[in-house]
Amino acid sequence: MTDAAPTGAPLMLFDSLTRAARAFEPIDPAMVRLYSCGPTVYNFAHLGNLRAYVFTDTLRRTLNWKGWPVNHVINITDVGHLTSDADEGDDKMEAAAVKAAKTIWEIAAFYTDAFKGDLAALNILSPTLWSVATDHIQDMIAFAREIEAAGASYELDNGLYFDTSKVPDYGRLAGARGDEAMGRIAEVEGKRNPADFALWRRSAPGEQRQMEWLSPWGPGAPGWHLECSVMSMKYLGSQFDIHTGGIDHREIHHCNEIAQNQAFTGTGQSGANFWMHNNFLVARGGKMSKSKGGFATLAGVIAKGVHPLAYRLLCLSAHYRSELEFSPEALAAALTRLTRLVLAAEQLRDKAGTPEWLRLFSESHASKGASVAYQRAVVESGLGAKAQALLAEFDEALSGDLMVPQALPLLEQALSDKAITADEKLRLLATMDLALGLDLLTVRRIDLRRRPSDSTITEDAIEAELAARQEARAAKDFAASDRIRDALAARGVAVMDGAGNMRWDWILDI
Ligand code: AMP
Ligand code: ZN
């Protein structure tokens, strides 16, 4: 197995531009080039945003699993994103800074750190490069000048606009739904086409933004869409392998990136061979949205004592192109499922001691330089026919447009298969987890025990209350028993009455 030779089933990926899955072939087999639209850092990421990065991480791990190294760039949007994807509303960063009485730079630094912390907690691999928008303003100005020189822009009082009629097939990515999106675009006085968008937003006379730069079009700030065209092309080339984002980006942001790329290069090329989009995480009431407030964060999940990897597992239980409904019950079920996997892993590890292959695997895991191909070779060398067949099935599921909801049960199946030895089970777990990223060889069952940080009662005190309730029930004082149950519920503890004994759990109300 070498880095340049992909293994197993051909990798099929769904491309939103052609609306079909097709076999993935990297432009350069020595390095797959992947760009993911990053967060706008004016607030915490909500669980929906994080679903986008669990998807990207699964894609990246799958590419590694198939034998390709990946050059992965994620941007940080710290300027220019308005409260609507079209050119209306306030600058999100400026508005957040005013509200918090902080500078934009402070806001950006704080939420960038929080975002990176969330990714680490979800065992998401760090990108090869974090690319920060405000570090690339001069690149953006130079890029916009090229677009201007190509005759694909025009100036209005409030800035430089992209003329979408100058590129072939504008909005192809959005497809039928594009018309709907177009309808949401505000009319800016003088725009030639409704879909035209700002490349440069000139500051109004007398207005001083916290973040503004001089440009050939006056002082101001870049339009939001510009940064991704500029940074992806700068670091990955004018036509790279895969560009990712949530499906909201399919409607406007990525259509505009493609238009900019086409005008800049003077070709019909979109900039990426595959445009891939994850579907939404939805709350019962509808899509989670950062700008609407009241959304669930990973910090909120952790405060309820739920291990963050339970949220990763919840994401893996749905295909990335399907909507996923978030509920406390679904999260609790994911935690239970993760606990079973971790328990199995722990038992297998305790039994195995440290065989040579595991020592080599763990060492290579710790050294960032080792390739996944090497790790797979170390682990999979000791698999018998049955285990190998299961692994081939796992590979096929993963290779079929990242069908993780089908791949994950194969691990569970392997763990309960009596015809597969304990050593093989541990090997399967190790290799499959390279793709799943659930950290199954590290996390211990004790780490998964729920300990809500916002609880006002200790476990000992709960046990004491339950003993008192048991006594009340024995004395047939049901009123007292109910009072104790209700008092516990008010403090976030659910009591489950079983035959003979009473069990309890923390109530999960995210
Ligand atoms: P933003 O910080 O708003 O630019 O969003 C960061 C990423 O999260 C983008 O790729 C969005 O498309 C994606 N995203 C936003 N909301 C959701 C959601 N509810 N579910 C899944 N992905 C989302
Ligand atoms: Zn982007």
Coordinates of C-alpha atoms and ligand atoms in Angstrom, one line a residue:
M1 CA 0.0 0.0 0.0
T2 CA 1.5 3.4 -0.9
D3 CA 0.1 6.9 -0.5
A4 CA -0.5 7.2 -4.2
A5 CA -2.4 4.0 -4.7
P6 CA -6.0 4.1 -3.5
T7 CA -7.3 0.9 -2.0
G8 CA -10.6 -1.1 -2.1
A9 CA -13.8 0.0 -3.8
P10 CA -13.7 3.1 -6.1
L11 CA -14.6 6.2 -4.1
M12 CA -17.9 7.7 -5.4
L13 CA -18.8 11.2 -4.4
F14 CA -21.8 13.3 -5.1
D15 CA -21.1 16.5 -6.9
S16 CA -23.7 19.2 -6.4
L17 CA -22.8 20.9 -9.7
T18 CA -23.6 18.0 -11.9
R19 CA -26.1 16.6 -9.4
A20 CA -24.7 13.1 -9.7
A21 CA -22.3 10.8 -7.9
R22 CA -19.2 9.9 -9.9
A23 CA -15.9 8.2 -9.2
F24 CA -13.4 10.5 -7.5
E25 CA -10.0 10.8 -9.1
P26 CA -7.6 13.3 -7.6
I27 CA -6.0 15.9 -9.9
D28 CA -2.7 15.0 -8.3
P29 CA -2.7 11.5 -6.6
A30 CA 0.2 12.6 -4.4
M31 CA -2.1 15.2 -2.6
V32 CA -5.8 15.7 -2.6
R33 CA -6.7 19.4 -2.3
L34 CA -9.7 20.2 -0.2
Y35 CA -11.2 23.5 0.8
S36 CA -14.0 24.0 3.3
C37 CA -15.9 27.2 4.0
G38 CA -15.2 28.1 7.6
P39 CA -17.2 29.9 10.2
T40 CA -18.0 33.6 10.5
V41 CA -16.5 34.2 14.0
Y42 CA -19.0 36.6 15.5
N43 CA -20.6 34.0 17.8
F44 CA -20.2 30.4 19.0
A45 CA -20.7 27.7 16.4
H46 CA -24.0 26.0 16.9
L47 CA -24.4 22.3 16.6
G48 CA -25.6 22.7 13.0
N49 CA -22.4 24.4 12.0
L50 CA -20.5 21.7 13.7
R51 CA -22.3 19.1 11.6
A52 CA -20.7 20.7 8.6
Y53 CA -17.2 20.0 10.0
V54 CA -18.0 16.5 11.1
F55 CA -19.0 15.9 7.5
T56 CA -15.8 17.5 6.2
D57 CA -13.7 15.5 8.6
T58 CA -15.4 12.3 7.6
L59 CA -14.7 13.1 4.0
R60 CA -11.0 13.9 4.8
R61 CA -10.7 10.7 6.9
T62 CA -12.2 8.7 4.1
L63 CA -9.8 10.1 1.5
N64 CA -6.9 9.2 3.9
W65 CA -8.4 5.8 4.4
K66 CA -8.4 5.3 0.7
G67 CA -4.7 6.0 0.6
W68 CA -4.6 9.7 -0.3
P69 CA -2.9 12.4 1.8
V70 CA -5.0 15.6 1.9
N71 CA -4.1 19.3 1.9
H72 CA -7.0 20.8 3.7
V73 CA -7.7 24.5 4.0
I74 CA -10.4 26.0 6.2
N75 CA -11.0 29.7 6.2
I76 CA -12.0 31.9 9.1
T77 CA -14.4 34.7 8.1
D78 CA -13.5 37.7 10.3
V79 CA -14.8 40.4 8.0
G80 CA -17.4 41.3 5.5
H81 CA -20.2 38.8 6.1
L82 CA -23.5 40.7 6.2
T83 CA -26.5 39.6 8.2
S84 CA -28.0 38.3 5.0
D85 CA -26.1 36.2 2.4
A86 CA -27.2 38.9 -0.1
D87 CA -25.8 42.4 0.1
E88 CA -28.1 43.8 2.8
G89 CA -28.1 44.2 6.5
D90 CA -25.2 45.0 8.9
D91 CA -21.8 43.5 8.9
K92 CA -22.1 40.6 11.4
M93 CA -18.7 41.2 12.9
E94 CA -19.2 45.0 13.3
A95 CA -22.6 44.4 14.9
A96 CA -21.3 41.7 17.4
A97 CA -18.5 44.0 18.4
V98 CA -20.8 47.0 19.1
K99 CA -23.1 44.7 21.1
A100 CA -20.3 43.4 23.2
A101 CA -18.4 46.7 23.5
K102 CA -15.3 45.0 22.2
T103 CA -13.1 45.5 19.1
I104 CA -13.8 43.3 16.2
W105 CA -10.4 41.8 16.6
E106 CA -11.2 40.7 20.1
I107 CA -14.5 39.2 19.0
A108 CA -12.8 37.3 16.2
A109 CA -10.0 36.0 18.4
F110 CA -12.4 34.8 21.1
Y111 CA -14.8 33.0 18.8
T112 CA -12.0 31.5 16.6
D113 CA -10.5 29.9 19.7
A114 CA -13.9 28.6 20.8
F115 CA -14.5 27.1 17.3
K116 CA -11.1 25.4 17.3
G117 CA -11.8 24.0 20.8
D118 CA -15.1 22.6 19.5
L119 CA -13.4 20.9 16.6
A120 CA -10.8 19.3 18.9
A121 CA -13.5 18.1 21.3
L122 CA -15.2 16.4 18.3
N123 CA -11.9 14.7 17.3
I124 CA -11.9 16.6 14.0
L125 CA -8.5 16.7 12.4
S126 CA -6.9 20.2 12.3
P127 CA -6.7 21.5 8.7
T128 CA -3.3 21.8 7.1
L129 CA -3.9 25.5 7.0
W130 CA -6.3 27.9 8.8
S131 CA -6.7 30.8 6.4
V132 CA -7.9 34.0 7.9
A133 CA -9.8 36.5 5.7
T134 CA -8.2 39.7 7.1
D135 CA -4.7 38.4 6.4
H136 CA -5.7 38.4 2.7
I137 CA -7.2 41.8 2.0
Q138 CA -4.5 42.8 -0.5
D139 CA -4.9 39.5 -2.3
M140 CA -8.6 40.2 -2.5
I141 CA -8.1 43.7 -3.9
A142 CA -5.7 42.3 -6.5
F143 CA -8.3 39.6 -7.4
A144 CA -11.1 42.1 -7.8
R145 CA -8.9 44.2 -10.0
E146 CA -8.5 41.3 -12.3
I147 CA -12.2 40.8 -12.4
E148 CA -12.6 44.4 -13.2
A149 CA -10.0 44.2 -16.0
A150 CA -11.9 41.2 -17.4
G151 CA -14.9 43.5 -17.7
A152 CA -17.1 41.5 -15.3
S153 CA -17.8 44.2 -12.8
Y154 CA -19.1 47.8 -12.5
E155 CA -19.1 50.5 -9.9
L156 CA -22.1 51.9 -8.0
D157 CA -22.1 54.5 -5.3
N158 CA -21.7 51.9 -2.6
G159 CA -19.0 49.8 -4.2
L160 CA -17.8 47.5 -6.9
Y161 CA -20.3 44.9 -8.1
F162 CA -19.9 41.7 -10.0
D163 CA -21.9 41.5 -13.2
T164 CA -23.3 37.9 -13.2
S165 CA -24.4 38.2 -16.9
K166 CA -20.7 38.1 -17.8
V167 CA -20.2 34.4 -16.9
P168 CA -21.6 31.3 -18.5
D169 CA -24.4 29.5 -16.7
Y170 CA -24.5 31.7 -13.6
G171 CA -26.3 29.9 -10.7
R172 CA -26.0 26.4 -12.2
L173 CA -25.0 25.1 -8.8
A174 CA -28.2 26.3 -7.2
G175 CA -30.3 24.7 -9.9
A176 CA -34.0 25.0 -9.6
R177 CA -33.8 26.3 -6.1
G178 CA -31.7 29.1 -7.3
D179 CA -34.7 31.1 -8.5
E180 CA -36.0 31.0 -5.0
A181 CA -32.7 32.2 -3.6
M182 CA -32.5 34.9 -6.2
G183 CA -35.9 36.2 -5.0
R184 CA -34.3 36.8 -1.6
I185 CA -31.7 39.1 -3.0
A186 CA -32.3 42.7 -2.1
E187 CA -32.5 45.2 -4.8
V188 CA -29.6 47.6 -4.6
E189 CA -30.2 50.7 -6.6
G190 CA -28.5 50.5 -10.0
K191 CA -27.7 46.8 -10.0
R192 CA -27.7 45.4 -13.5
N193 CA -29.0 41.9 -12.6
P194 CA -30.8 40.9 -9.4
A195 CA -28.1 38.3 -8.6
D196 CA -25.2 40.8 -9.0
F197 CA -23.2 41.0 -5.7
A198 CA -20.6 43.2 -4.1
L199 CA -16.9 42.6 -4.6
W200 CA -16.0 45.7 -2.6
R201 CA -18.3 47.6 -0.2
R202 CA -17.3 51.2 -0.1
S203 CA -17.8 52.9 3.3
A204 CA -20.5 55.6 3.1
P205 CA -19.3 59.2 3.2
G206 CA -18.6 60.1 6.9
E207 CA -18.9 56.4 8.0
Q208 CA -15.9 54.9 9.7
R209 CA -16.0 51.2 10.1
Q210 CA -13.8 49.4 12.6
M211 CA -12.4 47.3 9.8
E212 CA -11.8 49.1 6.6
W213 CA -9.0 49.3 4.0
L214 CA -8.1 51.6 1.2
S215 CA -8.7 50.2 -2.3
P216 CA -9.0 51.5 -5.9
W217 CA -12.8 51.8 -5.1
G218 CA -12.4 53.9 -2.0
P219 CA -12.1 52.9 1.7
G220 CA -14.2 49.9 2.6
A221 CA -14.3 46.2 3.1
P222 CA -14.4 43.2 0.7
G223 CA -17.7 41.4 -0.2
W224 CA -18.0 38.2 1.7
H225 CA -17.8 35.8 -1.4
L226 CA -14.4 37.2 -2.5
E227 CA -12.4 35.6 0.3
C228 CA -13.1 32.0 -0.5
S229 CA -12.2 32.4 -4.2
V230 CA -9.0 34.2 -3.3
M231 CA -7.8 31.9 -0.6
S232 CA -8.8 28.6 -2.2
M233 CA -7.0 29.6 -5.4
K234 CA -4.0 31.0 -3.6
Y235 CA -3.3 27.8 -1.6
L236 CA -4.9 25.0 -3.7
G237 CA -4.7 26.3 -7.3
S238 CA -7.3 27.5 -9.8
Q239 CA -8.8 24.1 -10.1
F240 CA -8.6 21.9 -7.1
D241 CA -10.3 18.7 -6.0
I242 CA -13.1 19.3 -3.6
H243 CA -14.9 22.3 -2.1
T244 CA -17.3 21.8 0.8
G245 CA -20.0 23.7 2.7
G246 CA -23.5 23.4 4.1
I247 CA -26.4 23.4 1.6
D248 CA -27.2 27.0 2.3
H249 CA -23.9 27.8 0.5
R250 CA -25.2 26.0 -2.6
E251 CA -27.7 28.8 -3.2
I252 CA -25.7 32.0 -3.2
H253 CA -22.2 31.9 -1.7
H254 CA -20.8 29.1 -3.9
C255 CA -22.6 30.3 -7.0
N256 CA -20.9 33.6 -6.5
E257 CA -17.5 32.0 -5.8
I258 CA -17.8 30.0 -9.1
A259 CA -18.7 33.2 -11.0
Q260 CA -15.7 35.0 -9.6
N261 CA -13.4 32.1 -10.4
Q262 CA -14.7 32.0 -14.0
A263 CA -14.2 35.7 -14.5
F264 CA -10.7 35.6 -12.9
T265 CA -9.4 32.6 -14.9
G266 CA -11.3 33.5 -18.1
T267 CA -12.5 29.9 -18.4
G268 CA -15.7 28.1 -17.7
Q269 CA -14.1 26.1 -14.9
S270 CA -15.8 26.3 -11.5
G271 CA -12.6 26.1 -9.5
A272 CA -13.3 22.7 -8.0
N273 CA -13.9 19.2 -9.5
F274 CA -16.4 18.4 -6.8
W275 CA -18.7 20.7 -4.9
M276 CA -20.0 18.9 -1.9
H277 CA -22.7 20.1 0.6
N278 CA -24.0 18.7 3.8
N279 CA -27.7 18.9 4.7
F280 CA -28.9 20.7 7.8
L281 CA -29.2 19.7 11.3
V282 CA -32.7 20.8 12.3
A283 CA -34.2 21.4 15.6
R284 CA -37.8 20.4 16.0
G285 CA -38.9 23.9 15.3
G286 CA -36.8 24.2 12.1
K287 CA -33.2 25.0 11.0
M288 CA -30.7 26.0 13.6
S289 CA -29.5 29.5 12.9
K290 CA -26.7 31.5 14.4
S291 CA -28.3 34.8 13.7
K292 CA -31.6 33.9 15.3
G293 CA -30.2 33.0 18.7
G294 CA -31.4 30.3 21.1
F295 CA -29.4 27.6 19.4
A296 CA -27.6 24.6 21.0
T297 CA -23.8 24.7 21.3
L298 CA -21.3 22.0 22.0
A299 CA -20.5 23.8 25.3
G300 CA -24.2 23.3 26.2
V301 CA -24.0 19.6 25.4
I302 CA -20.9 19.3 27.6
A303 CA -22.5 21.3 30.4
K304 CA -25.2 18.7 30.5
G305 CA -22.5 16.1 31.1
V306 CA -22.7 14.5 27.6
H307 CA -19.4 13.6 26.1
P308 CA -18.9 15.6 22.8
L309 CA -18.1 12.5 20.9
A310 CA -21.8 11.4 21.4
Y311 CA -22.7 14.4 19.2
R312 CA -20.1 13.2 16.6
L313 CA -21.8 9.7 16.7
L314 CA -25.2 11.3 16.3
C315 CA -23.9 13.1 13.1
L316 CA -22.5 9.8 11.8
S317 CA -25.8 8.1 12.3
A318 CA -27.3 10.0 9.3
H319 CA -26.0 10.4 5.8
Y320 CA -24.5 13.8 5.2
R321 CA -27.0 14.6 2.4
S322 CA -30.0 13.9 4.6
E323 CA -31.5 16.3 7.1
L324 CA -30.8 15.3 10.7
E325 CA -33.2 16.2 13.5
F326 CA -31.6 17.1 16.7
S327 CA -33.4 16.1 19.9
P328 CA -32.2 15.3 23.5
E329 CA -33.5 11.8 23.0
A330 CA -31.4 11.3 19.8
L331 CA -28.4 12.6 21.6
A332 CA -29.0 10.3 24.6
A333 CA -29.4 7.4 22.3
A334 CA -26.1 8.3 20.6
L335 CA -24.4 8.4 24.0
T336 CA -25.7 5.0 24.8
R337 CA -24.5 3.6 21.5
L338 CA -21.1 5.2 22.0
T339 CA -20.9 3.8 25.5
R340 CA -21.4 0.3 24.2
L341 CA -18.7 0.7 21.6
V342 CA -16.3 2.1 24.2
L343 CA -17.1 -0.6 26.7
A344 CA -16.3 -3.2 24.0
A345 CA -13.1 -1.5 23.1
E346 CA -12.0 -1.3 26.7
Q347 CA -12.7 -5.0 27.4
L348 CA -10.8 -5.9 24.2
R349 CA -7.9 -3.7 25.1
D350 CA -7.7 -5.0 28.7
K351 CA -7.7 -8.6 27.3
A352 CA -5.1 -7.9 24.6
G353 CA -2.4 -6.3 26.7
T354 CA 0.0 -4.6 24.2
P355 CA 0.6 -6.8 21.2
E356 CA 3.3 -5.6 18.8
W357 CA 0.8 -4.4 16.2
L358 CA -1.0 -2.2 18.7
R359 CA 2.3 -0.7 20.0
L360 CA 3.3 0.1 16.4
F361 CA -0.2 1.5 15.6
S362 CA -0.3 3.6 18.8
E363 CA 3.1 5.0 18.1
S364 CA 2.2 5.9 14.5
H365 CA -1.0 7.4 15.7
A366 CA 0.9 9.8 18.0
S367 CA 3.4 10.7 15.2
K368 CA 1.6 13.1 12.8
G369 CA 3.9 12.0 10.0
A370 CA 2.7 8.5 9.7
S371 CA 0.3 7.9 6.8
V372 CA -3.1 6.2 7.3
A373 CA -2.0 3.7 4.7
Y374 CA 0.8 2.6 6.9
Q375 CA -1.5 2.4 10.0
R376 CA -4.0 0.3 8.0
A377 CA -1.2 -2.0 6.8
V378 CA 0.0 -2.5 10.4
V379 CA -3.4 -3.3 11.7
E380 CA -5.0 -5.2 8.9
S381 CA -2.1 -7.7 8.4
G382 CA -3.6 -10.0 11.0
L383 CA -7.2 -10.3 9.8
G384 CA -8.7 -13.6 8.9
A385 CA -11.1 -14.2 5.9
K386 CA -14.3 -13.4 7.8
A387 CA -12.9 -10.2 9.3
Q388 CA -11.5 -9.1 6.0
A389 CA -14.9 -9.6 4.3
L390 CA -16.5 -7.4 6.9
L391 CA -13.8 -4.8 6.4
A392 CA -14.4 -4.9 2.6
E393 CA -18.1 -4.2 3.2
F394 CA -17.2 -1.3 5.5
D395 CA -14.9 0.1 2.8
E396 CA -17.7 -0.3 0.2
A397 CA -20.2 1.6 2.4
L398 CA -17.7 4.4 3.0
S399 CA -16.8 4.5 -0.6
G400 CA -20.4 4.9 -1.7
D401 CA -20.6 8.6 -1.1
L402 CA -19.6 8.3 2.6
M403 CA -22.5 6.0 3.6
V404 CA -21.4 6.0 7.3
P405 CA -24.9 5.0 8.6
Q406 CA -24.3 1.7 6.8
A407 CA -20.6 1.4 7.8
L408 CA -21.0 1.9 11.5
P409 CA -23.3 -1.1 12.2
L410 CA -20.7 -3.3 10.5
L411 CA -18.3 -2.5 13.4
E412 CA -21.0 -3.3 15.9
Q413 CA -21.8 -6.6 14.0
A414 CA -18.1 -7.5 14.0
L415 CA -17.8 -6.9 17.8
S416 CA -20.6 -9.4 18.5
D417 CA -19.5 -12.0 16.0
K418 CA -18.3 -15.2 17.7
A419 CA -16.4 -16.3 14.6
I420 CA -14.1 -13.3 14.8
T421 CA -11.4 -13.5 17.5
A422 CA -10.8 -10.9 20.1
D423 CA -7.5 -9.8 18.5
E424 CA -9.3 -9.4 15.1
K425 CA -12.0 -7.4 16.8
L426 CA -9.6 -5.0 18.2
R427 CA -7.8 -4.7 14.9
L428 CA -11.1 -4.0 13.1
L429 CA -12.0 -1.4 15.7
A430 CA -8.6 0.3 15.3
T431 CA -8.8 0.4 11.5
M432 CA -12.4 1.4 11.2
D433 CA -12.0 4.1 13.8
L434 CA -9.4 5.8 11.5
A435 CA -12.4 6.6 9.3
L436 CA -15.0 7.1 12.0
G437 CA -12.9 9.3 14.3
L438 CA -14.7 8.2 17.5
D439 CA -11.4 7.9 19.3
L440 CA -12.4 4.4 20.4
L441 CA -8.9 3.3 21.5
T442 CA -8.5 6.3 23.8
V443 CA -11.8 7.1 25.4
R444 CA -12.7 5.2 28.5
R445 CA -16.1 4.3 29.8
I446 CA -15.6 6.4 32.8
D447 CA -15.1 9.5 30.5
L448 CA -18.6 8.9 29.2
R449 CA -20.4 9.0 32.5
R450 CA -22.7 11.9 32.7
R451 CA -21.7 14.6 35.2
P452 CA -23.7 17.8 34.4
S453 CA -21.6 20.8 35.4
D454 CA -24.8 22.8 36.1
S455 CA -26.3 20.3 38.5
T456 CA -27.0 21.4 42.1
I457 CA -27.0 18.0 43.7
T458 CA -24.3 15.4 44.2
E459 CA -24.7 11.7 43.3
D460 CA -24.4 10.8 47.0
A461 CA -27.3 13.1 47.8
I462 CA -29.3 11.6 45.1
E463 CA -28.7 8.1 46.4
A464 CA -29.7 9.3 49.9
E465 CA -33.0 10.8 48.5
L466 CA -33.7 7.5 46.7
A467 CA -33.2 5.6 49.9
A468 CA -35.6 7.9 51.7
R469 CA -38.1 7.4 48.9
Q470 CA -37.7 3.7 49.1
E471 CA -38.6 3.9 52.8
A472 CA -41.6 6.0 52.1
R473 CA -42.8 3.5 49.6
A474 CA -42.3 0.6 52.0
A475 CA -44.4 2.5 54.5
K476 CA -47.0 3.1 51.7
D477 CA -46.6 6.9 52.1
F478 CA -47.0 7.5 48.4
A479 CA -47.5 11.2 48.9
A480 CA -44.0 11.5 50.4
S481 CA -42.6 9.3 47.7
D482 CA -44.0 11.5 45.0
R483 CA -42.7 14.6 46.7
I484 CA -39.2 13.3 46.7
R485 CA -39.5 12.2 43.0
D486 CA -40.8 15.7 42.1
A487 CA -38.1 17.5 44.1
L488 CA -35.4 15.4 42.3
A489 CA -37.0 16.2 38.9
A490 CA -36.8 19.9 39.7
R491 CA -33.1 19.4 40.3
G492 CA -32.6 17.7 36.9
V493 CA -32.8 14.1 38.1
A494 CA -35.2 11.5 36.6
V495 CA -36.2 8.6 38.7
M496 CA -37.1 5.3 36.9
D497 CA -39.1 2.9 39.1
G498 CA -38.1 -0.7 38.3
A499 CA -39.0 -3.9 40.0
G500 CA -37.4 -3.8 43.4
N501 CA -34.8 -1.2 42.8
M502 CA -34.9 2.4 41.7
R503 CA -32.6 3.8 39.0
W504 CA -32.0 7.4 38.2
D505 CA -30.5 9.5 35.4
W506 CA -29.8 13.1 34.7
I507 CA -32.5 14.7 32.7
L508 CA -31.2 15.8 29.3
D509 CA -33.0 19.1 28.3
I510 CA -30.9 20.7 25.6
Ligands
AMP1 P1 -21.4 30.1 9.0 O1 -20.5 30.3 10.2 O2 -22.8 30.6 9.2 O3 -20.8 30.6 7.7 O4 -21.6 28.5 8.9 C1 -20.5 27.6 8.9 C2 -20.9 26.3 8.2 O5 -22.1 25.7 8.8 C3 -21.3 26.5 6.8 O6 -20.8 25.5 6.0 C4 -22.8 26.4 6.8 O7 -23.3 26.1 5.5 C5 -23.0 25.4 7.8 N1 -24.3 25.4 8.5 C6 -25.0 26.4 8.9 N2 -26.2 26.1 9.5 C7 -26.2 24.7 9.5 C8 -27.1 23.7 10.0 N3 -28.2 24.0 10.6 N4 -26.8 22.4 9.7 C9 -25.7 22.0 9.1 N5 -24.8 22.9 8.6 C10 -25.0 24.3 8.8
ZN2 ZN -16.8 30.2 1.5

